[in-house]
Short mmCIF file of C-alpha atoms in Angstrom, two decimals:
data_model
loop_
_atom_site.label_atom_id
_atom_site.label_comp_id
_atom_site.label_asym_id
_atom_site.label_seq_id
_atom_site.Cartn_x
_atom_site.Cartn_y
_atom_site.Cartn_z
CA MET P 1 -0.01 0.01 0.00
CA GLN P 2 1.36 3.34 -1.12
CA ILE P 3 0.99 6.37 1.18
CA ILE P 4 0.79 9.40 -1.12
CA ASP P 5 3.12 11.99 0.36
CA GLY P 6 1.68 15.46 -0.30
CA LYS P 7 4.51 17.17 1.58
CA LYS P 8 7.14 15.64 -0.67
CA ILE P 9 5.19 16.22 -3.90
CA SER P 10 4.29 19.82 -2.98
CA GLN P 11 7.95 20.49 -2.24
CA GLU P 12 8.93 19.17 -5.72
CA ILE P 13 6.39 21.49 -7.29
CA LYS P 14 7.61 24.47 -5.25
CA ASP P 15 11.21 23.78 -6.20
CA GLU P 16 10.25 23.61 -9.91
CA LEU P 17 8.37 26.92 -9.54
CA LYS P 18 11.31 28.52 -7.75
CA GLU P 19 13.50 27.76 -10.79
CA LYS P 20 10.86 29.13 -13.16
CA VAL P 21 10.50 32.36 -11.13
CA ALA P 22 14.34 32.77 -11.12
CA SER P 23 14.40 32.51 -14.93
CA LEU P 24 11.45 34.96 -15.25
CA LYS P 25 13.36 37.38 -12.98
CA ALA P 26 16.40 36.99 -15.24
CA GLN P 27 14.14 38.22 -18.08
CA GLY P 28 13.08 41.16 -15.95
CA LYS P 29 9.65 39.74 -15.01
CA GLU P 30 8.57 39.97 -11.39
CA ILE P 31 5.46 38.24 -10.01
CA ALA P 32 3.35 39.73 -7.23
CA LEU P 33 0.36 38.26 -5.38
CA ALA P 34 -2.02 40.43 -3.35
CA VAL P 35 -3.62 38.62 -0.40
CA ILE P 36 -6.61 40.22 1.31
CA GLN P 37 -7.86 39.04 4.69
CA VAL P 38 -10.92 40.60 6.34
CA GLY P 39 -11.16 39.97 10.11
CA ASN P 40 -8.90 37.66 12.04
CA ASP P 41 -10.43 34.15 11.79
CA PRO P 42 -7.64 31.98 13.33
CA ALA P 43 -7.71 29.32 10.56
CA SER P 44 -7.58 32.02 7.86
CA THR P 45 -4.65 33.71 9.62
CA VAL P 46 -2.73 30.38 9.52
CA TYR P 47 -3.53 29.89 5.80
CA VAL P 48 -2.53 33.45 4.92
CA GLY P 49 0.75 33.02 6.84
CA ASN P 50 1.47 29.80 4.89
CA LYS P 51 0.75 31.52 1.60
CA LYS P 52 3.16 34.32 2.44
CA LYS P 53 5.88 31.82 3.38
CA ALA P 54 5.37 29.92 0.13
CA CYS P 55 5.60 33.17 -1.89
CA GLU P 56 8.85 34.02 -0.11
CA TYR P 57 10.31 30.59 -0.83
CA ILE P 58 9.47 30.68 -4.53
CA GLY P 59 10.47 34.30 -5.05
CA ILE P 60 7.03 35.84 -5.55
CA ASN P 61 6.36 39.25 -4.01
CA SER P 62 3.36 39.22 -1.67
CA ILE P 63 1.32 42.26 -0.79
CA ALA P 64 -0.79 41.77 2.31
CA TYR P 65 -4.03 43.61 3.16
CA GLU P 66 -5.19 42.84 6.72
CA LEU P 67 -8.55 44.58 7.05
CA PRO P 68 -10.68 44.85 10.19
CA GLU P 69 -13.79 42.64 10.60
CA ASP P 70 -16.13 45.61 10.09
CA THR P 71 -14.69 46.60 6.70
CA SER P 72 -17.60 47.39 4.34
CA GLU P 73 -18.17 45.45 1.13
CA GLU P 74 -17.82 48.73 -0.77
CA LYS P 75 -14.33 49.32 0.67
CA LEU P 76 -13.24 45.76 -0.14
CA LEU P 77 -14.54 46.08 -3.73
CA GLY P 78 -12.67 49.39 -4.01
CA ILE P 79 -9.38 47.68 -3.05
CA ILE P 80 -10.02 44.90 -5.57
CA ALA P 81 -10.71 47.48 -8.33
CA GLU P 82 -7.39 49.18 -7.49
CA LEU P 83 -5.52 45.88 -7.62
CA ASN P 84 -7.21 44.89 -10.90
CA ALA P 85 -5.83 48.09 -12.40
CA ARG P 86 -2.27 47.71 -11.06
CA GLU P 87 0.13 46.35 -13.64
CA ASP P 88 2.56 45.22 -10.98
CA VAL P 89 0.03 42.84 -9.38
CA ASN P 90 -0.43 39.49 -11.18
CA GLY P 91 -2.71 37.64 -8.81
CA ILE P 92 -5.44 38.64 -6.29
CA LEU P 93 -6.61 36.34 -3.54
CA VAL P 94 -9.37 37.16 -1.06
CA GLN P 95 -9.20 34.74 1.89
CA LEU P 96 -12.57 33.04 2.48
CA PRO P 97 -14.81 32.86 4.48
CA LEU P 98 -15.64 36.60 4.64
CA PRO P 99 -17.64 38.22 7.46
CA LYS P 100 -21.41 37.73 7.15
CA HIS P 101 -22.16 41.28 5.95
CA ILE P 102 -20.06 40.86 2.79
CA ASP P 103 -21.45 38.98 -0.21
CA GLU P 104 -18.72 36.49 -1.21
CA ASP P 105 -20.24 36.11 -4.67
CA ASN P 106 -19.90 39.82 -5.42
CA VAL P 107 -16.31 39.77 -4.25
CA ILE P 108 -15.34 36.71 -6.37
CA LYS P 109 -16.97 38.27 -9.45
CA ALA P 110 -15.14 41.57 -8.86
CA ILE P 111 -11.68 40.02 -9.34
CA ASP P 112 -10.30 40.28 -12.90
CA PRO P 113 -10.38 36.68 -14.28
CA LYS P 114 -6.77 37.22 -15.48
CA LYS P 115 -5.78 37.66 -11.83
CA ASP P 116 -8.14 35.07 -10.31
CA VAL P 117 -5.41 32.71 -8.97
CA ASP P 118 -7.97 30.92 -6.76
CA GLY P 119 -9.90 29.86 -9.87
CA PHE P 120 -13.31 30.78 -8.35
CA HIS P 121 -14.49 33.41 -10.87
CA PRO P 122 -17.45 32.19 -12.99
CA GLN P 123 -15.27 32.78 -16.10
CA SER P 124 -12.52 30.49 -14.74
CA VAL P 125 -15.07 27.83 -13.85
CA GLY P 126 -16.72 28.16 -17.28
CA ALA P 127 -13.35 27.84 -19.03
CA LEU P 128 -12.65 24.62 -17.13
CA SER P 129 -16.02 23.12 -18.04
CA ILE P 130 -15.52 23.69 -21.77
CA GLY P 131 -11.80 22.89 -21.77
CA GLN P 132 -10.40 26.38 -22.33
CA LYS P 133 -7.37 28.02 -20.74
CA GLY P 134 -7.98 29.52 -17.28
CA TYR P 135 -7.12 29.08 -13.64
CA VAL P 136 -8.26 25.91 -11.93
CA SER P 137 -9.20 25.92 -8.27
CA CYS P 138 -6.19 24.86 -6.27
CA THR P 139 -7.32 21.87 -4.24
CA PRO P 140 -8.70 19.80 -7.17
CA ALA P 141 -5.65 20.74 -9.27
CA GLY P 142 -3.49 19.51 -6.39
CA VAL P 143 -5.32 16.18 -6.33
CA ILE P 144 -4.57 15.63 -10.03
CA GLN P 145 -0.86 16.33 -9.41
CA LEU P 146 -0.83 13.89 -6.47
CA LEU P 147 -2.21 11.17 -8.74
CA LYS P 148 0.03 11.92 -11.72
CA ARG P 149 3.22 12.24 -9.70
CA SER P 150 2.43 9.03 -7.87
CA ASN P 151 2.17 7.27 -11.26
CA ILE P 152 -1.55 6.51 -10.77
CA GLU P 153 -3.31 6.20 -14.11
CA ILE P 154 -6.61 8.15 -14.32
CA GLU P 155 -7.58 7.34 -17.91
CA GLY P 156 -10.40 4.76 -18.19
CA LYS P 157 -10.68 4.42 -14.42
CA ASN P 158 -13.94 4.51 -12.55
CA CYS P 159 -13.61 7.77 -10.52
CA VAL P 160 -16.13 8.66 -7.78
CA VAL P 161 -16.20 12.11 -6.15
CA VAL P 162 -18.04 12.41 -2.82
CA GLY P 163 -19.17 16.04 -2.47
CA ARG P 164 -20.38 18.64 -4.99
CA SER P 165 -19.06 21.98 -3.67
CA ASN P 166 -18.06 24.66 -6.13
CA ILE P 167 -14.59 24.75 -4.64
CA VAL P 168 -13.74 21.06 -4.68
CA GLY P 169 -16.41 18.53 -5.82
CA LYS P 170 -17.53 20.04 -9.13
CA PRO P 171 -14.10 21.14 -10.42
CA MET P 172 -12.64 17.84 -9.25
CA ALA P 173 -15.12 15.92 -11.39
CA LEU P 174 -14.33 18.13 -14.43
CA LEU P 175 -10.56 17.63 -13.99
CA LEU P 176 -10.90 13.86 -13.69
CA LEU P 177 -13.03 13.93 -16.86
CA ARG P 178 -10.34 15.97 -18.61
CA GLU P 179 -7.88 13.16 -17.76
CA ASN P 180 -10.28 10.69 -19.40
CA GLY P 181 -11.62 9.15 -16.20
CA THR P 182 -15.21 7.91 -16.05
CA VAL P 183 -16.72 10.13 -13.38
CA THR P 184 -19.58 9.85 -10.93
CA ILE P 185 -20.44 12.69 -8.52
CA THR P 186 -22.18 11.69 -5.29
CA HIS P 187 -23.57 13.90 -2.52
CA SER P 188 -25.87 13.96 0.53
CA ARG P 189 -28.94 12.95 -1.56
CA THR P 190 -27.25 10.03 -3.30
CA ARG P 191 -29.19 6.78 -2.75
CA ASP P 192 -27.08 3.91 -1.41
CA LEU P 193 -23.80 5.79 -1.37
CA LYS P 194 -21.85 2.65 -0.36
CA ALA P 195 -22.96 0.86 -3.53
CA VAL P 196 -21.61 3.71 -5.67
CA THR P 197 -18.33 4.41 -3.82
CA SER P 198 -17.48 0.73 -3.58
CA GLN P 199 -17.26 0.62 -7.39
CA ALA P 200 -14.58 3.33 -7.46
CA ASP P 201 -11.03 2.69 -8.71
CA ILE P 202 -10.23 6.26 -7.55
CA LEU P 203 -12.33 7.71 -4.70
CA VAL P 204 -12.02 11.45 -3.90
CA VAL P 205 -13.76 12.39 -0.64
CA ALA P 206 -14.66 16.03 0.11
CA ILE P 207 -17.78 16.08 2.28
CA GLY P 208 -16.66 17.81 5.46
CA LYS P 209 -17.67 15.03 7.84
CA PRO P 210 -14.96 13.55 10.09
CA ARG P 211 -14.13 9.87 9.38
CA PHE P 212 -17.38 9.40 7.44
CA ILE P 213 -15.99 6.99 4.83
CA THR P 214 -15.25 3.60 6.47
CA ALA P 215 -13.93 0.37 4.99
CA GLU P 216 -17.32 -0.81 3.66
CA TYR P 217 -17.48 2.23 1.31
CA VAL P 218 -14.22 1.25 -0.40
CA LYS P 219 -13.37 -1.52 -2.80
CA ASP P 220 -10.19 -3.58 -2.45
CA GLY P 221 -7.26 -1.99 -4.25
CA ALA P 222 -8.87 1.42 -4.65
CA VAL P 223 -6.96 4.71 -4.55
CA VAL P 224 -8.44 6.98 -1.86
CA ILE P 225 -7.87 10.76 -1.80
CA ASP P 226 -9.09 12.46 1.41
CA VAL P 227 -9.68 16.21 1.00
CA GLY P 228 -11.26 16.76 4.44
CA ILE P 229 -9.45 18.10 7.49
CA HIS P 230 -10.98 18.30 11.01
CA ARG P 231 -9.52 19.04 14.38
CA LEU P 232 -10.79 16.61 16.97
CA GLU P 233 -10.67 17.01 20.75
CA GLY P 234 -7.11 16.93 21.94
CA LYS P 235 -5.97 18.76 18.80
CA LYS P 236 -5.66 15.56 16.73
CA LEU P 237 -6.32 16.01 13.02
CA CYS P 238 -8.37 13.65 10.88
CA GLY P 239 -9.99 13.64 7.44
CA ASP P 240 -13.32 12.65 5.93
CA VAL P 241 -11.99 9.09 5.65
CA ASP P 242 -11.57 6.70 8.60
CA TYR P 243 -7.89 6.13 7.76
CA ASP P 244 -7.25 3.19 10.07
CA SER P 245 -10.09 1.04 8.68
CA VAL P 246 -9.72 2.16 5.03
CA ALA P 247 -5.92 2.14 4.50
CA PRO P 248 -5.50 -1.68 4.62
CA LYS P 249 -7.91 -2.07 1.66
CA CYS P 250 -6.23 0.55 -0.57
CA SER P 251 -3.55 0.39 -3.19
CA ALA P 252 -2.78 4.06 -2.35
CA ILE P 253 -4.16 6.61 0.11
CA THR P 254 -3.44 10.20 1.23
CA PRO P 255 -2.83 10.76 4.97
CA VAL P 256 -4.33 13.67 6.94
CA PRO P 257 -2.36 15.83 7.58
CA GLY P 258 0.34 15.72 4.92
CA GLY P 259 -1.73 14.60 1.94
CA VAL P 260 -3.93 17.03 -0.01
CA GLY P 261 -3.38 20.02 2.33
CA PRO P 262 0.17 21.00 1.24
CA MET P 263 -0.85 20.66 -2.42
CA THR P 264 -3.45 23.43 -2.26
CA ILE P 265 -0.78 26.04 -1.56
CA ALA P 266 1.64 24.53 -4.08
CA MET P 267 -1.03 24.83 -6.80
CA LEU P 268 -1.85 28.40 -5.73
CA MET P 269 1.82 29.18 -6.29
CA SER P 270 1.62 27.41 -9.65
CA ASN P 271 -1.35 29.60 -10.62
CA CYS P 272 0.59 32.69 -9.55
CA VAL P 273 3.54 31.74 -11.74
CA GLU P 274 1.13 31.05 -14.62
CA SER P 275 -0.30 34.55 -14.07
CA ALA P 276 2.94 35.95 -15.56
CA ASP P 277 1.73 34.60 -18.92
CA PHE P 278 -1.59 36.48 -18.63
CA SER P 279 -0.01 39.86 -17.94
#
């Protein structure tokens, strides 16, 4: 059984990007990412810190906006408009979730699609669904890299995605389809979920329920990718998959932590480096 090491693979990607950024700098091209955080949600603060560290490592300039919780939507949209207009900013990232009084949809739509390194803008999502060039949301893109760099064939495989969110489930299904997988999307209303998931050669789980997927959901020899992350009592982390019962049945599985998590930031950096081609 292969444990898919997201830390190792994300480091490989970051090292490749570092070289690429150095060669862009040699041609006089700098890359800058603007990161906007509204309020001080502790998890968001950790993510933003990790993004800044990754930028530093790769050689991307990061511009941080740390705005108070009571910042108005109008003010936030004003900052995005300024950043859209700035030629020295390649990527714009607004850390989600936003405070309740701000409409996330309006904010996502306000970002110039050429700078939408999160891949959440309707234009980016539309481009993915019809196979055109555009940014792909970072977590699903990271899952594809985990599979490819672990020499796991996607083409022709029966791929089941558990979860249909706009950020993971839907783009994940489209990306697996793009790699010629045969794809089924399941969700909270799926009848007899076990019957569907236990047919999967590749099972991607993103439902946000701790240890929900147990051994009887998984067929022998399947590849299981666990996108979930939860902090249990006593600070222990777990995913959406009950690792201890599922791992013995798998040909390959991602651990939590250290599986999909590190890949999300690596792919964000990859989108930032790609943004140099859009500008």
